[in-house]
Amino acid sequence: MALKANGSNVWLNPEKNDYIFATAREIRQFRNLSFDNLGTIIIYLNMDKLVANILEGSKKRDGEFLIVRQSNIIFPKETNSLFKEAANSLDSQRLASGYQIKKIDNKNYFLVHIKSNYFDWGYLNVIPFNQIFENINKVKTFLIIIFILLFVGVTIVGIRFARNITIPLENLVAGMQFVKVGDFKEARKKVIKTSIFQDDEVGKLQQNFQTMIQQIDELINENYSKQLTIKETEFKALQAQINPHFLYNTLESINWLAKGNGQTQISRMVESLGFLLRNSISLKKPLITIEEELTIVKNYVVIQQYRFEERLDFHMEVDEDIVGFYIPKLTLQPLVENAIHYALEPKIDPCRISIYSIVNKKAIKLIVEDDGPGMESAFIEKLKNGEVKTRGQGVGLSNIDDRIKLSYGEKYGVSIESEHNKGTKVIIVLPFDKGEDHV
């Protein structure tokens, strides 16, 4: 066969069913292009060893690998009879290479049929159909499980994310409801329920809302405190209104009696006292001009000078340009009264009490200064806190400070400078404007 093939490769399948195959080819000499015949090479193939791995793989899958020739199975020696019938059926039908799905023993099998290029053989690989898609089903099931887990995880994360937005907003709405009825304490509690303020739009809104209600609450409390201060001043003034017309008429009678008897000192004292009573009792105008306030101080000092005589050395030097500016009523007079009580009374020597002004374009300073024994820092703190009050009208230093701040703002008010045995300065700071808008 190799000689007839004239140099081509030939295949031989022995008639005996021993599963041994041979291929042969003629060998020729090519030196000098003589192509003389040197011999024939024959290679024998053992089919058992050649297809063992393929057969083993198919059997592991409950399948089979078959070689069929003319409706006879030439390989393997033993196989399932149902597979033999399927192989003979395909071979008898002379089917070309291809595949089909066939039911064998109530099971679907995937049959792959290939025709040999050299022999009249057919190669048939029988694979259980379900096993082909077993891994696909496993992957599909795995993907479904992963999808469900991802869906559950995304849902949980989404709910938590949504709650992180909605809970602060719900707390803000609840806080606004309390703000609506004026309960700022409960409103703040609602906002503080969210323990951590996040650094996003909702967190900033929450922080700003809390800052807003805190500031509003502080302003309300501050305004309420100042209103109480004003009411306290008015109340103390009202306490002095014991039949004022009777007092005025009585003082007027005393005045005319003193004048009739030539008692000019008594007359001046009574006139000053009447003036003080009229101005201190009447609080229809919370703000008066500095000139009017100084007139109250002058009348008060007139009375005190008849009491202390040469021991009271009083001086007043206030810039004429600011006497038309406004000041809360009973601001300077209680300070002068304080100076007499704490500086003049403890001394035997004369005590100098001065009222003077320092003016610049930003502020006005009215200073009540004495050269008395001074005050210790602990006593000054008591004065600032309202624990020590002035005599007479009972209007304390903290009351004066609160009324100035209420009228002009927090940067204005009362301050004290004092050293032991070096005297005391009480400084009233007012804005450099007439203050007509505050009247």
Coordinates of C-alpha atoms in Angstrom, one line a residue:
M1 CA 0.0 0.0 0.0
A2 CA 2.9 2.4 0.8
L3 CA 4.5 1.6 -2.6
K4 CA 1.3 2.2 -4.4
A5 CA 0.9 5.5 -2.5
N6 CA 4.1 6.6 -4.1
G7 CA 5.5 8.5 -1.1
S8 CA 2.2 9.4 0.6
N9 CA 1.1 8.3 4.0
V10 CA -1.3 5.4 4.3
W11 CA -3.3 3.9 7.1
L12 CA -4.1 0.3 7.8
N13 CA -6.7 -1.3 10.1
P14 CA -6.1 -5.0 10.5
E15 CA -9.2 -7.1 10.0
K16 CA -8.7 -8.7 13.4
N17 CA -10.4 -6.8 16.2
D18 CA -7.3 -6.3 18.2
Y19 CA -7.5 -2.5 18.2
I20 CA -4.1 -2.1 16.7
F21 CA -3.7 0.3 13.8
A22 CA -0.8 1.0 11.5
T23 CA 0.4 3.8 9.3
A24 CA 3.1 3.4 6.6
R25 CA 5.1 5.5 4.3
E26 CA 7.8 4.8 1.7
I27 CA 11.3 6.2 2.4
R28 CA 13.3 7.4 -0.6
Q29 CA 16.8 8.8 -1.1
F30 CA 16.9 12.5 -2.1
R31 CA 20.7 12.8 -2.7
N32 CA 21.3 13.9 -6.3
L33 CA 17.6 13.8 -6.7
S34 CA 17.7 10.1 -7.4
F35 CA 14.7 9.3 -5.1
D36 CA 15.8 5.7 -4.9
N37 CA 13.6 3.5 -2.7
L38 CA 15.4 2.9 0.6
G39 CA 12.6 1.1 2.5
T40 CA 9.2 1.5 4.2
I41 CA 8.5 2.9 7.7
I42 CA 5.5 1.3 9.5
I43 CA 4.1 2.7 12.8
Y44 CA 1.7 0.6 14.9
L45 CA -0.8 2.4 17.3
N46 CA -2.4 0.8 20.3
M47 CA -6.0 2.2 20.6
D48 CA -6.4 1.1 24.2
K49 CA -3.6 3.4 25.2
L50 CA -4.4 6.1 22.7
V51 CA -8.0 6.7 23.8
A52 CA -7.8 5.6 27.4
N53 CA -7.9 9.1 28.8
I54 CA -10.8 10.1 26.6
L55 CA -12.7 7.0 27.5
E56 CA -12.0 7.5 31.2
G57 CA -13.3 11.1 31.1
S58 CA -16.5 10.0 29.4
K59 CA -17.2 7.2 31.9
K60 CA -16.7 9.5 34.8
R61 CA -19.6 11.5 33.5
D62 CA -21.7 8.4 33.0
G63 CA -21.0 8.6 29.3
E64 CA -19.0 6.7 26.7
F65 CA -16.6 7.1 23.8
L66 CA -17.3 4.8 20.9
I67 CA -15.7 4.0 17.5
V68 CA -18.1 2.5 15.0
R69 CA -17.6 1.0 11.6
Q70 CA -20.3 -0.4 9.4
S71 CA -22.8 -0.7 12.3
N72 CA -20.2 -2.5 14.3
I73 CA -18.5 -1.1 17.4
I74 CA -14.8 -1.7 17.1
F75 CA -14.0 0.2 20.3
P76 CA -14.3 -0.4 23.3
K77 CA -14.7 -4.1 23.7
E78 CA -17.4 -3.7 26.3
T79 CA -20.0 -1.0 26.6
N80 CA -23.6 -0.3 27.6
S81 CA -26.0 -2.1 25.2
L82 CA -28.1 1.1 25.0
F83 CA -25.1 3.0 23.9
K84 CA -24.4 0.3 21.3
E85 CA -27.9 0.7 19.9
A86 CA -27.5 4.5 19.7
A87 CA -24.1 4.1 17.9
N88 CA -25.4 1.5 15.4
S89 CA -28.4 3.7 14.7
L90 CA -26.3 6.7 13.9
D91 CA -23.9 4.5 11.8
S92 CA -26.7 2.8 9.9
Q93 CA -28.2 6.2 9.0
R94 CA -24.8 7.2 7.5
L95 CA -25.1 10.5 9.3
A96 CA -22.4 13.1 8.7
S97 CA -20.5 14.8 11.5
G98 CA -22.8 16.6 13.9
Y99 CA -24.6 16.4 17.2
Q100 CA -28.0 15.7 18.6
I101 CA -29.9 15.1 21.8
K102 CA -31.3 11.6 22.3
K103 CA -33.2 9.9 25.1
I104 CA -31.6 6.7 26.3
D105 CA -33.0 4.8 29.1
N106 CA -35.3 7.8 30.0
K107 CA -32.3 10.1 30.2
N108 CA -31.3 12.8 27.7
Y109 CA -27.8 12.4 26.3
F110 CA -25.8 14.7 24.1
L111 CA -24.4 12.7 21.2
V112 CA -21.4 14.1 19.2
H113 CA -20.8 12.2 15.9
I114 CA -17.6 12.7 13.8
K115 CA -16.7 10.9 10.6
S116 CA -13.0 9.8 10.2
N117 CA -11.0 11.4 7.3
Y118 CA -9.0 8.2 6.7
F119 CA -11.3 5.3 7.5
D120 CA -15.0 4.5 7.3
W121 CA -15.1 5.0 11.0
G122 CA -17.4 7.1 13.1
Y123 CA -16.4 8.5 16.5
L124 CA -19.2 8.9 18.9
N125 CA -19.0 10.7 22.3
V126 CA -22.0 10.1 24.6
I127 CA -22.4 12.7 27.4
P128 CA -25.3 13.0 29.8
F129 CA -27.2 16.2 28.9
N130 CA -27.9 17.2 32.5
Q131 CA -24.2 17.0 33.4
I132 CA -23.3 19.4 30.6
F133 CA -25.4 22.1 32.3
E134 CA -24.6 21.0 35.8
N135 CA -21.9 23.7 36.3
I136 CA -24.0 26.2 34.5
N137 CA -26.8 25.5 36.9
K138 CA -24.4 25.8 39.8
V139 CA -23.1 29.1 38.5
K140 CA -26.7 30.3 37.9
T141 CA -27.7 29.3 41.4
F142 CA -24.5 30.9 42.8
L143 CA -25.3 34.1 40.9
I144 CA -28.9 34.1 42.2
I145 CA -27.7 33.7 45.8
I146 CA -25.1 36.4 45.3
F147 CA -27.8 38.7 43.8
I148 CA -30.1 38.1 46.7
L149 CA -27.3 38.7 49.2
L150 CA -26.3 41.9 47.4
F151 CA -30.0 43.0 47.2
V152 CA -30.4 42.4 50.9
G153 CA -27.1 44.2 51.7
V154 CA -27.9 47.2 49.4
T155 CA -31.4 47.3 51.0
I156 CA -30.0 47.4 54.5
V157 CA -27.4 50.0 53.6
G158 CA -30.0 52.0 51.7
I159 CA -32.4 51.9 54.7
R160 CA -29.6 53.0 57.1
F161 CA -28.6 55.7 54.7
A162 CA -32.2 56.9 54.4
R163 CA -32.6 56.8 58.1
N164 CA -29.5 58.8 58.6
I165 CA -31.2 61.5 56.5
T166 CA -34.8 61.2 57.7
I167 CA -34.1 60.8 61.5
P168 CA -32.3 64.2 61.8
L169 CA -35.0 65.8 59.6
E170 CA -37.7 64.3 61.8
N171 CA -35.9 65.6 64.9
L172 CA -35.7 69.0 63.2
V173 CA -39.4 69.0 62.4
A174 CA -40.2 67.9 66.0
G175 CA -37.9 70.6 67.3
M176 CA -39.6 73.2 65.1
Q177 CA -43.0 72.2 66.6
F178 CA -41.6 73.0 70.1
V179 CA -40.1 76.2 68.8
K180 CA -43.6 77.1 67.5
V181 CA -45.0 76.9 71.0
G182 CA -42.0 78.6 72.6
D183 CA -40.5 75.6 74.3
F184 CA -36.8 76.0 73.3
K185 CA -35.6 73.5 75.9
E186 CA -37.6 70.6 74.4
A187 CA -36.6 71.8 70.9
R188 CA -33.0 71.5 71.8
K189 CA -33.5 68.1 73.3
K190 CA -35.1 66.9 70.0
V191 CA -32.1 68.1 68.0
I192 CA -29.6 66.6 70.5
K193 CA -31.2 63.2 70.1
T194 CA -28.9 62.7 67.0
S195 CA -25.7 61.9 68.9
I196 CA -23.4 62.6 65.9
F197 CA -23.7 65.5 63.6
Q198 CA -22.6 64.4 60.1
D199 CA -20.6 66.7 57.9
D200 CA -23.2 67.0 55.2
E201 CA -26.1 69.3 54.3
V202 CA -28.5 67.7 56.9
G203 CA -25.8 67.8 59.6
K204 CA -25.1 71.4 58.9
L205 CA -28.8 72.2 58.9
Q206 CA -29.1 70.5 62.2
Q207 CA -26.1 72.4 63.7
N208 CA -27.4 75.7 62.4
F209 CA -30.9 75.0 63.8
Q210 CA -29.4 74.2 67.2
T211 CA -27.3 77.3 67.2
M212 CA -30.3 79.4 66.1
I213 CA -32.6 78.1 68.9
Q214 CA -29.8 78.5 71.4
Q215 CA -29.3 82.1 70.4
I216 CA -33.0 82.8 70.3
D217 CA -33.4 81.2 73.8
E218 CA -30.5 83.3 75.1
L219 CA -31.9 86.5 73.6
I220 CA -35.4 85.8 75.1
N221 CA -33.9 85.1 78.5
E222 CA -31.7 88.2 78.2
N223 CA -34.6 90.3 77.2
Y224 CA -36.7 88.8 79.9
S225 CA -34.0 89.5 82.5
K226 CA -33.7 93.1 81.3
Q227 CA -37.5 93.6 81.4
L228 CA -37.4 92.3 84.9
T229 CA -34.7 94.9 85.7
I230 CA -36.9 97.7 84.3
K231 CA -39.9 96.4 86.1
E232 CA -37.8 96.3 89.3
T233 CA -36.8 99.9 88.9
E234 CA -40.4 100.9 88.1
F235 CA -41.6 98.9 91.1
K236 CA -39.2 100.6 93.5
A237 CA -40.2 103.9 92.1
L238 CA -43.9 103.1 92.5
Q239 CA -43.2 102.1 96.1
A240 CA -42.1 105.7 96.7
Q241 CA -45.4 107.0 95.3
I242 CA -47.1 107.4 98.7
N243 CA -49.7 110.0 98.0
P244 CA -47.3 112.2 95.9
H245 CA -49.7 115.1 95.8
F246 CA -49.8 115.2 99.6
L247 CA -46.0 115.1 99.7
Y248 CA -45.6 117.9 97.1
N249 CA -48.2 120.1 98.9
T250 CA -46.6 119.5 102.2
L251 CA -43.1 120.3 100.9
E252 CA -44.5 123.4 99.2
S253 CA -46.0 124.6 102.5
I254 CA -42.7 123.9 104.3
N255 CA -40.9 125.9 101.6
W256 CA -43.2 129.0 101.9
L257 CA -43.0 128.7 105.7
A258 CA -39.2 128.7 105.5
K259 CA -39.1 131.6 103.1
G260 CA -41.5 133.5 105.4
N261 CA -39.1 133.0 108.3
G262 CA -36.0 133.8 106.3
Q263 CA -34.7 130.2 106.4
T264 CA -33.2 130.1 102.9
Q265 CA -31.3 126.9 103.5
I266 CA -34.4 125.0 104.5
S267 CA -36.2 126.5 101.5
R268 CA -33.4 125.3 99.1
M269 CA -33.4 121.9 100.6
V270 CA -37.1 121.5 100.3
E271 CA -37.1 122.7 96.7
S272 CA -34.3 120.2 95.9
L273 CA -36.1 117.4 97.6
G274 CA -39.3 118.2 95.7
F275 CA -37.5 118.2 92.4
L276 CA -35.9 114.9 93.2
L277 CA -39.2 113.3 94.2
R278 CA -40.9 114.5 91.0
N279 CA -38.1 113.2 88.8
S280 CA -37.3 109.9 90.6
I281 CA -41.0 108.8 91.0
S282 CA -42.0 109.6 87.4
L283 CA -40.7 106.9 85.0
K284 CA -42.8 107.8 82.0
K285 CA -39.6 108.6 80.1
P286 CA -36.9 105.8 80.5
L287 CA -34.3 108.0 78.8
I288 CA -33.6 111.7 79.6
T289 CA -30.9 114.1 78.5
I290 CA -27.6 114.2 80.3
E291 CA -28.4 117.8 81.2
E292 CA -31.6 116.6 83.0
E293 CA -29.7 113.9 84.8
L294 CA -27.1 116.3 85.9
T295 CA -29.9 118.6 87.3
I296 CA -31.1 115.7 89.4
V297 CA -27.6 115.2 90.7
K298 CA -27.2 118.9 91.5
N299 CA -30.4 119.0 93.5
Y300 CA -29.3 115.8 95.3
V301 CA -25.9 117.3 96.1
V302 CA -27.6 120.5 97.4
I303 CA -29.3 118.4 100.1
Q304 CA -26.2 116.4 100.9
Q305 CA -24.0 119.6 101.2
Y306 CA -26.3 120.9 103.9
R307 CA -25.7 117.6 105.7
F308 CA -22.0 117.2 105.3
E309 CA -21.1 120.9 104.8
E310 CA -17.4 121.4 103.9
R311 CA -16.7 117.6 104.0
L312 CA -18.4 117.2 100.7
D313 CA -16.1 118.6 98.0
F314 CA -18.3 118.2 94.8
H315 CA -17.1 119.1 91.3
M316 CA -18.8 118.7 87.9
E317 CA -17.1 119.2 84.6
V318 CA -19.1 117.7 81.7
D319 CA -18.5 118.7 78.1
E320 CA -21.3 121.1 77.0
D321 CA -21.4 119.4 73.6
I322 CA -22.9 116.2 75.0
V323 CA -25.5 117.6 77.5
G324 CA -28.2 117.1 74.9
F325 CA -27.4 113.4 74.5
Y326 CA -29.7 110.8 76.2
I327 CA -29.0 108.6 79.1
P328 CA -31.1 106.2 81.1
K329 CA -32.9 108.0 84.0
L330 CA -31.3 107.6 87.5
T331 CA -27.9 106.6 86.2
L332 CA -25.6 109.2 87.8
Q333 CA -27.5 110.1 90.9
P334 CA -27.3 106.5 92.4
L335 CA -23.5 106.6 91.7
V336 CA -23.1 109.9 93.5
E337 CA -25.2 108.5 96.3
N338 CA -22.9 105.4 96.4
A339 CA -19.8 107.6 96.5
I340 CA -21.2 109.6 99.5
H341 CA -22.1 106.4 101.3
Y342 CA -18.9 104.4 100.7
A343 CA -16.3 107.2 100.3
L344 CA -17.5 110.3 102.2
E345 CA -19.2 108.8 105.3
P346 CA -16.2 106.6 106.4
K347 CA -13.8 109.6 106.2
I348 CA -13.2 112.4 108.6
D349 CA -11.4 114.6 106.2
P350 CA -13.1 116.2 103.2
C351 CA -13.9 113.9 100.3
R352 CA -13.7 115.0 96.7
I353 CA -16.4 113.7 94.4
S354 CA -16.2 114.6 90.8
I355 CA -18.3 114.0 87.7
Y356 CA -16.5 114.6 84.4
S357 CA -16.6 113.4 80.8
I358 CA -14.2 112.0 78.2
V359 CA -15.5 112.3 74.6
N360 CA -14.3 110.8 71.4
K361 CA -16.0 110.0 68.1
K362 CA -16.8 106.4 69.1
A363 CA -18.1 106.7 72.7
I364 CA -18.8 109.0 75.6
K365 CA -17.5 108.3 79.1
L366 CA -19.1 109.8 82.1
I367 CA -17.0 109.2 85.2
V368 CA -18.0 109.5 88.8
E369 CA -14.7 109.6 90.8
D370 CA -14.0 109.9 94.5
D371 CA -10.8 109.9 96.6
G372 CA -12.3 107.7 99.3
P373 CA -10.9 104.5 100.8
G374 CA -11.5 102.5 97.7
M375 CA -12.9 99.0 97.4
E376 CA -11.5 95.5 97.4
S377 CA -12.0 93.3 94.4
A378 CA -14.4 91.0 96.2
F379 CA -16.7 93.9 97.1
I380 CA -16.5 95.2 93.5
E381 CA -17.8 91.7 92.3
K382 CA -20.7 92.0 94.7
L383 CA -21.6 95.4 93.3
K384 CA -21.4 94.0 89.7
N385 CA -23.6 91.1 90.6
G386 CA -26.2 93.3 92.3
E387 CA -25.6 91.9 95.7
V388 CA -24.9 95.4 97.0
K389 CA -27.4 98.2 96.2
T390 CA -27.3 101.9 96.5
R391 CA -29.3 103.7 99.1
G392 CA -32.3 105.8 98.5
Q393 CA -34.0 104.5 95.3
G394 CA -32.5 101.1 95.8
V395 CA -31.3 101.0 92.2
G396 CA -28.1 98.8 92.1
L397 CA -25.1 99.0 89.9
S398 CA -26.1 95.9 88.0
N399 CA -29.5 97.5 87.3
I400 CA -27.8 100.6 85.8
D401 CA -25.5 98.4 83.7
D402 CA -28.5 96.3 82.4
R403 CA -30.5 99.3 81.5
I404 CA -27.7 100.8 79.5
K405 CA -27.0 97.6 77.7
L406 CA -30.7 97.2 77.0
S407 CA -30.9 100.7 75.5
Y408 CA -27.6 100.8 73.5
G409 CA -26.1 97.3 73.2
E410 CA -23.8 94.9 75.0
K411 CA -20.6 96.9 74.4
Y412 CA -21.8 99.8 76.5
G413 CA -22.5 99.8 80.3
V414 CA -20.7 100.3 83.6
S415 CA -17.2 99.5 84.7
I416 CA -15.4 100.1 88.0
E417 CA -11.8 101.0 88.7
S418 CA -10.8 101.0 92.4
E419 CA -7.7 100.5 94.6
H420 CA -7.5 100.3 98.3
N421 CA -6.8 103.7 99.8
K422 CA -6.6 105.3 96.3
G423 CA -10.3 106.0 95.6
T424 CA -12.8 104.7 93.1
K425 CA -13.8 105.4 89.5
V426 CA -17.2 104.3 88.1
I427 CA -17.2 104.7 84.3
I428 CA -20.4 105.0 82.3
V429 CA -19.8 104.2 78.6
L430 CA -22.5 105.5 76.1
P431 CA -22.5 105.7 72.3
F432 CA -21.5 108.9 70.6
D433 CA -25.0 109.7 69.3
K434 CA -27.8 111.6 70.8
G435 CA -29.8 108.4 71.3
E436 CA -33.0 109.9 70.1
D437 CA -33.9 106.6 68.3
H438 CA -33.9 104.8 71.7
V439 CA -36.3 107.3 73.4

